[in-house]
CSV table of C-alpha atoms in Angstrom, one decimal:
chain,number,residue,atom,x,y,z
A,216,MET,CA,-0.1,0.1,0.1
A,217,ILE,CA,0.8,3.4,-0.9
A,218,GLY,CA,2.5,4.9,3.0
A,219,LEU,CA,5.0,6.9,4.7
A,220,ASN,CA,7.5,3.5,2.7
A,221,LEU,CA,6.8,6.3,-0.3
A,222,VAL,CA,5.6,10.2,0.9
A,223,TYR,CA,8.9,9.9,3.4
A,224,PRO,CA,11.0,9.6,0.6
A,225,PHE,CA,9.8,11.9,-1.8
A,226,ALA,CA,10.5,15.1,0.7
A,227,GLY,CA,13.8,13.2,1.6
A,228,LEU,CA,14.0,13.3,-2.7
A,229,VAL,CA,13.1,17.4,-2.5
A,230,PHE,CA,15.6,17.9,0.4
A,231,LEU,CA,18.0,16.4,-1.8
A,232,ALA,CA,17.7,18.8,-4.0
A,233,PHE,CA,17.6,22.2,-1.5
A,234,ALA,CA,21.4,20.4,-0.9
A,235,VAL,CA,22.3,20.7,-4.6
A,236,SER,CA,20.8,23.8,-5.0
A,237,ALA,CA,23.0,24.9,-1.9
A,238,TRP,CA,26.1,23.3,-3.2
A,239,ARG,CA,25.7,24.8,-6.3
A,240,ASP,CA,25.2,28.2,-4.7
A,241,ALA,CA,28.6,30.4,-5.4
A,242,SER,CA,26.9,33.1,-4.3
A,243,HIS,CA,26.6,31.4,-0.6
A,244,ALA,CA,28.9,31.8,2.6
A,245,LYS,CA,28.3,29.8,4.7
A,246,ARG,CA,26.3,26.9,1.6
A,247,ARG,CA,28.6,23.5,2.6
A,248,GLY,CA,27.2,24.3,5.8
A,249,ASN,CA,23.4,24.6,4.6
A,250,ALA,CA,24.4,21.3,1.8
A,251,LEU,CA,25.8,19.0,4.5
A,252,PHE,CA,21.9,19.7,7.0
A,253,TYR,CA,20.0,19.4,4.1
A,254,ALA,CA,21.4,16.0,2.5
A,255,LEU,CA,21.7,14.9,6.2
A,256,ILE,CA,17.8,15.6,6.4
A,257,ALA,CA,17.3,13.5,2.6
A,258,LEU,CA,19.3,11.0,4.6
A,259,SER,CA,16.4,10.3,7.1
A,260,LEU,CA,13.9,10.6,5.3
A,261,ILE,CA,15.3,8.9,2.5
A,262,ALA,CA,17.1,5.3,4.3
A,263,GLY,CA,17.1,6.5,7.8
A,264,ASP,CA,14.3,3.0,8.9
A,265,ARG,CA,17.8,1.4,7.3
A,266,LEU,CA,20.2,3.3,9.5
A,267,GLY,CA,19.2,1.8,13.0
A,268,ASP,CA,18.7,3.8,16.1
A,269,LEU,CA,22.2,4.2,16.0
A,270,GLY,CA,23.0,5.5,12.9
A,271,ASN,CA,19.6,8.1,13.0
A,272,GLY,CA,20.5,9.1,16.9
A,273,LEU,CA,24.2,10.0,14.8
A,274,LEU,CA,22.6,11.7,12.1
A,275,VAL,CA,20.5,14.0,15.1
A,276,LEU,CA,23.8,14.5,16.4
A,277,GLY,CA,25.2,15.3,13.3
A,278,LEU,CA,22.3,18.0,11.9
A,279,VAL,CA,22.4,20.2,16.3
A,280,ALA,CA,26.5,20.1,15.3
A,281,ILE,CA,26.7,22.7,12.4
A,282,ALA,CA,22.7,24.6,13.2
A,283,GLY,CA,25.2,24.9,16.4
A,284,LEU,CA,28.4,25.7,15.3
A,285,GLY,CA,26.7,28.8,13.4
A,286,ARG,CA,26.8,26.9,9.6
A,287,MET,CA,24.2,27.8,8.1
A,288,GLY,CA,22.9,31.0,6.9
A,289,ARG,CA,20.5,32.7,4.0
A,290,GLY,CA,22.2,32.5,0.6
A,291,THR,CA,21.0,35.2,-1.8
A,292,GLY,CA,19.7,32.2,-3.6
A,293,THR,CA,20.2,30.6,-7.3
A,294,GLY,CA,16.8,31.8,-8.6
A,295,SER,CA,14.4,34.4,-10.1
A,296,SER,CA,15.2,38.5,-9.2
A,297,PRO,CA,13.8,40.3,-6.8
A,298,GLU,CA,12.7,42.1,-9.8
A,299,ALA,CA,11.7,39.3,-11.8
A,300,ARG,CA,9.2,38.1,-9.2
A,301,ALA,CA,7.7,41.7,-8.6
A,302,ALA,CA,6.8,41.3,-12.5
A,303,GLU,CA,6.0,38.3,-12.9
A,304,ALA,CA,3.1,38.7,-10.0
A,305,ALA,CA,2.3,42.2,-11.4
A,306,ILE,CA,1.6,40.1,-14.3
A,307,ARG,CA,0.0,37.8,-13.1
A,308,ARG,CA,-2.0,39.0,-9.5
A,309,ASN,CA,-3.8,37.4,-7.5
A,310,ARG,CA,-4.3,33.7,-9.8
A,311,LEU,CA,0.0,33.1,-8.6
A,312,PHE,CA,-2.4,31.6,-5.6
A,313,LEU,CA,-4.1,29.2,-7.5
A,314,PRO,CA,-1.9,26.0,-7.2
A,315,ALA,CA,-1.4,27.1,-3.6
A,316,LEU,CA,-4.7,26.2,-3.8
A,317,VAL,CA,-4.0,23.1,-5.0
A,318,ILE,CA,-2.0,21.3,-2.4
A,319,PRO,CA,-5.4,22.0,0.1
A,320,VAL,CA,-8.2,21.1,-2.4
A,321,THR,CA,-6.6,17.6,-3.2
A,322,ALA,CA,-5.6,16.8,0.5
A,323,LEU,CA,-9.3,17.5,1.6
A,324,ALA,CA,-10.7,16.0,-1.5
A,325,GLY,CA,-7.6,13.0,-1.2
A,326,THR,CA,-9.2,12.3,2.2
A,327,LEU,CA,-12.6,12.3,1.1
A,328,VAL,CA,-11.8,10.2,-2.0
A,329,PHE,CA,-8.7,7.3,-0.3
A,330,LYS,CA,-10.3,5.6,1.9
A,331,GLN,CA,-12.4,4.5,-0.4
A,332,LEU,CA,-10.4,2.4,-2.5
A,333,PRO,CA,-9.3,-0.2,0.7
A,334,GLY,CA,-6.4,-1.9,0.4
A,335,LEU,CA,-4.3,1.0,-2.1
A,336,ILE,CA,-3.8,3.4,0.0
A,337,ASP,CA,-2.4,3.1,4.4
A,338,PRO,CA,-5.7,3.9,6.1
A,339,LYS,CA,-3.2,5.6,9.0
A,340,GLN,CA,-1.0,7.3,6.1
A,341,VAL,CA,-4.2,9.2,4.3
A,342,THR,CA,-3.8,12.6,4.7
A,343,LEU,CA,0.2,12.9,4.3
A,344,VAL,CA,-0.9,11.0,0.7
A,345,ALA,CA,-3.0,13.0,0.0
A,346,LEU,CA,-0.7,16.2,0.8
A,347,SER,CA,2.1,14.8,-1.1
A,348,LEU,CA,0.0,14.5,-3.9
A,349,GLY,CA,-1.2,17.8,-3.8
A,350,VAL,CA,2.3,19.1,-4.0
A,351,ILE,CA,3.7,17.3,-7.4
A,352,LEU,CA,-0.3,17.8,-8.5
A,353,ALA,CA,1.0,21.7,-8.3
A,354,LEU,CA,4.2,21.7,-9.5
A,355,VAL,CA,3.2,20.3,-12.8
A,356,LEU,CA,0.6,22.9,-12.7
A,357,CYS,CA,3.2,25.4,-12.5
A,358,TYR,CA,5.9,24.0,-15.0
A,359,GLY,CA,3.0,24.5,-17.4
A,360,TRP,CA,1.4,27.1,-16.6
A,361,LEU,CA,4.6,29.7,-15.6
A,362,ARG,CA,6.8,27.3,-17.2
A,363,PRO,CA,10.5,27.6,-15.7
A,364,ARG,CA,14.3,26.7,-15.3
A,365,PRO,CA,14.1,23.1,-14.5
A,366,ALA,CA,16.1,23.5,-11.0
A,367,THR,CA,14.0,26.9,-10.2
A,368,PRO,CA,11.9,25.4,-8.2
A,369,PHE,CA,14.1,23.6,-5.5
A,370,ASP,CA,16.0,26.3,-5.6
A,371,GLU,CA,13.2,29.3,-5.1
A,372,GLY,CA,12.4,25.8,-2.1
A,373,ARG,CA,16.4,26.2,-0.6
A,374,ARG,CA,16.3,30.4,-0.1
A,375,LEU,CA,13.3,29.5,1.8
A,376,MET,CA,13.8,26.4,3.5
A,377,ASP,CA,17.1,28.6,3.9
A,378,GLY,CA,15.7,31.7,5.9
A,379,VAL,CA,13.3,28.9,8.2
A,380,GLY,CA,17.4,26.7,8.7
A,381,TRP,CA,17.4,25.1,11.7
A,382,ALA,CA,14.4,25.6,13.1
A,383,ALA,CA,13.3,24.1,10.0
A,384,VAL,CA,13.5,19.9,11.8
A,385,LEU,CA,12.2,21.9,15.1
A,386,PRO,CA,8.7,20.3,14.6
A,387,GLN,CA,10.5,16.8,14.6
A,388,MET,CA,12.5,16.8,17.5
A,389,LEU,CA,10.6,18.7,20.5
A,390,ALA,CA,8.1,16.1,19.5
A,391,SER,CA,10.2,12.3,19.9
A,392,LEU,CA,12.2,14.6,22.9
A,393,GLY,CA,8.2,13.7,24.1
A,394,ALA,CA,8.3,10.7,23.4
A,395,VAL,CA,11.6,10.2,25.7
A,396,PHE,CA,10.2,11.9,29.0
A,397,ALA,CA,6.4,9.4,27.7
A,398,LEU,CA,9.4,6.4,27.9
A,399,ALA,CA,11.9,7.9,31.0
A,400,GLY,CA,8.2,7.9,32.8
A,401,VAL,CA,8.0,11.4,33.2
A,402,GLY,CA,4.4,11.7,33.1
A,403,ASP,CA,4.4,9.4,35.7
A,404,VAL,CA,6.0,11.8,38.5
A,405,VAL,CA,4.7,14.9,37.1
A,406,GLY,CA,1.1,13.7,37.7
A,407,GLY,CA,2.0,12.0,41.2
A,408,ILE,CA,3.6,16.0,42.2
A,409,ILE,CA,-0.2,17.4,40.4
A,410,GLY,CA,-1.4,15.0,42.1
A,411,GLY,CA,-1.1,16.1,45.5
A,412,LEU,CA,-1.5,19.6,44.8
A,413,ILE,CA,-4.7,18.9,43.5
A,414,PRO,CA,-8.1,18.5,45.8
A,415,GLN,CA,-9.1,15.5,46.3
A,416,GLY,CA,-12.4,14.6,43.9
A,417,SER,CA,-12.7,18.0,42.4
A,418,LEU,CA,-13.0,17.7,38.6
A,419,ILE,CA,-12.1,21.3,38.3
A,420,GLY,CA,-8.7,21.4,39.8
A,421,ALA,CA,-8.3,18.3,37.7
A,422,VAL,CA,-9.4,19.5,34.4
A,423,LEU,CA,-7.4,23.4,35.4
A,424,ALA,CA,-4.4,21.3,36.1
A,425,TYR,CA,-3.8,19.4,32.4
A,426,GLY,CA,-5.4,22.4,29.9
A,427,LEU,CA,-2.6,25.4,32.0
A,428,GLY,CA,-0.3,21.6,32.3
A,429,MET,CA,-0.3,21.5,28.9
A,430,ALA,CA,0.3,25.0,28.1
A,431,LEU,CA,3.0,25.1,30.7
A,432,PHE,CA,4.6,22.1,29.4
A,433,THR,CA,4.4,23.3,25.9
A,434,ILE,CA,5.9,26.5,26.4
A,435,VAL,CA,9.3,24.8,28.5
A,436,MET,CA,9.1,22.8,25.5
A,437,GLY,CA,7.5,24.2,22.3
A,438,ASN,CA,5.3,22.9,21.4
A,439,ALA,CA,2.6,20.6,22.0
A,440,PHE,CA,3.3,16.9,20.1
A,441,ALA,CA,6.3,16.7,23.2
A,442,ALA,CA,3.6,18.2,25.8
A,443,PHE,CA,1.0,15.5,25.7
A,444,PRO,CA,2.8,12.4,26.0
A,445,VAL,CA,4.0,13.6,29.3
A,446,MET,CA,0.3,15.2,30.2
A,447,ALA,CA,-1.8,12.4,29.6
A,448,ALA,CA,-0.3,10.6,31.5
A,449,ALA,CA,0.3,12.2,34.1
A,450,VAL,CA,-2.9,13.8,34.6
A,451,GLY,CA,-5.1,13.3,30.6
A,452,ILE,CA,-5.2,9.8,30.9
A,453,PRO,CA,-6.1,8.6,34.8
A,454,VAL,CA,-7.8,11.0,36.6
A,455,LEU,CA,-9.5,12.5,33.8
A,456,ILE,CA,-10.3,9.5,31.3
A,457,HIS,CA,-10.3,7.0,33.9
A,458,GLY,CA,-11.2,8.7,38.1
A,459,ALA,CA,-13.2,10.8,36.0
A,460,GLY,CA,-15.0,8.7,33.2
A,461,GLY,CA,-13.9,11.9,30.4
A,462,ASN,CA,-14.5,11.6,26.6
A,463,PRO,CA,-10.7,10.4,24.9
A,464,ALA,CA,-11.7,13.2,22.0
A,465,VAL,CA,-12.6,15.4,23.8
A,466,VAL,CA,-10.0,15.2,26.8
A,467,ALA,CA,-7.0,14.3,23.9
A,468,ALA,CA,-8.4,16.8,21.5
A,469,ILE,CA,-9.0,19.9,23.0
A,470,GLY,CA,-5.9,19.2,25.4
A,471,MET,CA,-3.9,19.6,22.3
A,472,LEU,CA,-5.8,22.5,21.5
A,473,ALA,CA,-5.0,24.3,25.3
A,474,GLY,CA,-1.2,23.5,24.8
A,475,PHE,CA,-1.4,24.8,21.3
A,476,CYS,CA,-2.2,28.5,23.0
A,477,GLY,CA,1.2,27.9,24.9
A,478,THR,CA,3.0,27.3,21.5
A,479,LEU,CA,1.3,31.6,20.6
A,480,MET,CA,3.2,32.3,23.7
A,481,THR,CA,7.4,30.8,23.7
A,482,PRO,CA,10.0,31.9,21.5
A,483,MET,CA,10.6,27.8,21.7
A,484,ALA,CA,8.5,26.4,19.4
A,485,ALA,CA,11.4,29.0,16.5
A,486,ASN,CA,10.1,27.9,13.5
A,487,PHE,CA,6.4,29.4,15.3
A,488,ASN,CA,7.5,32.9,16.9
A,489,LEU,CA,10.6,33.9,16.0
A,490,VAL,CA,11.5,32.3,12.3
A,491,PRO,CA,8.9,35.2,11.3
A,492,ALA,CA,10.1,37.8,13.1
A,493,ALA,CA,13.8,37.0,11.0
A,494,LEU,CA,12.2,36.5,7.6
A,495,LEU,CA,10.8,39.9,8.2
A,496,ASP,CA,13.1,41.6,9.7
A,497,LEU,CA,11.5,43.3,12.5
A,498,LYS,CA,12.8,45.2,15.8
A,499,ASP,CA,11.4,43.3,17.3
A,500,ARG,CA,12.6,39.9,17.9
A,501,ASN,CA,9.4,38.4,19.9
A,502,GLY,CA,7.1,41.0,18.3
A,503,VAL,CA,4.9,37.8,16.8
A,504,ILE,CA,4.8,36.3,21.0
A,505,ARG,CA,4.1,40.2,22.3
A,506,ALA,CA,1.1,39.9,19.5
A,507,GLN,CA,0.0,36.7,20.2
A,508,ILE,CA,-0.6,36.9,24.2
A,509,PRO,CA,-4.0,38.8,24.1
A,510,THR,CA,-4.8,35.8,21.9
A,511,ALA,CA,-3.4,33.0,23.5
A,512,LEU,CA,-5.0,34.4,27.7
A,513,PRO,CA,-8.2,34.1,26.7
A,514,LEU,CA,-8.1,30.6,23.8
A,515,LEU,CA,-6.7,29.2,26.6
A,516,ALA,CA,-9.5,29.7,29.0
A,517,VAL,CA,-11.9,28.5,27.2
A,518,ASN,CA,-10.6,25.7,25.8
A,519,ILE,CA,-10.3,25.1,29.6
A,520,ALA,CA,-13.8,25.9,29.7
A,521,LEU,CA,-14.8,24.4,26.7
A,522,LEU,CA,-12.8,20.8,28.1
A,523,TYR,CA,-15.3,20.8,31.9
A,524,TRP,CA,-18.8,21.6,29.8
A,525,LEU,CA,-17.9,18.7,26.5
A,526,GLY,CA,-15.7,16.4,28.6
A,527,PHE,CA,-17.6,14.6,31.0
A,528,ARG,CA,-21.3,15.0,29.9
């Protein structure tokens, strides 16, 4: 069946193209570091299942070393010039958004259609497969409509990745950190601490501990996916689901939403909050976070209220 066995290599080939593009950019002062970084990501996606735990661990250490030693930077790009892009945009106008819209439309349609084709698509990966198909269709549309040089899409994609930099792999690493914390029993330790603070039999106290804990752990770890295994093991499963009879779907979904509120308020979520500030050359490095806090706090309160109202009906 079509699943991650094809999606991961497809993504790996894209990063391999970024590595080649970076290496070819002679004007890029840090082209070797960028090229090696993208090549290691490509290797993990294409052959990660063959490298074993030790090989993948060394690969991750290599990524950290490249980023930590400052071997990455933004290049000038080998694609079209800003003037050429501006002229193209003036001619094409809003029609330029059509290829971008192909991706979510294909992802939605594919998710619905592929579920009716058992045996063809891995049912657990339907959305990712449909999303990948959308990317391919959008790329084919751009080639046929805009007629760029064959390497232009990858040069432009690499230019954007240069701006994002090491933060591109932060979500995956933080999600892995959450899994490591869960296996190490951090959730049980946190559960013991929180259990001593929650009044015996207090549902509202448990809901507050879970919602606020998801937000706070996300602020510390930078990713709700990393916070979820810890808080689910500490409060979500033993207290809210098993103890209070909460709806597992509601507890999990709204718990993640509470965590996302924390994402809006932390510099640890660098790919969301620091990278945009860098790409837009904002004077205030934390300007994005400051703008999001007035939304995040009321939203967190609403999510906690919804969890209490919907999760135990």
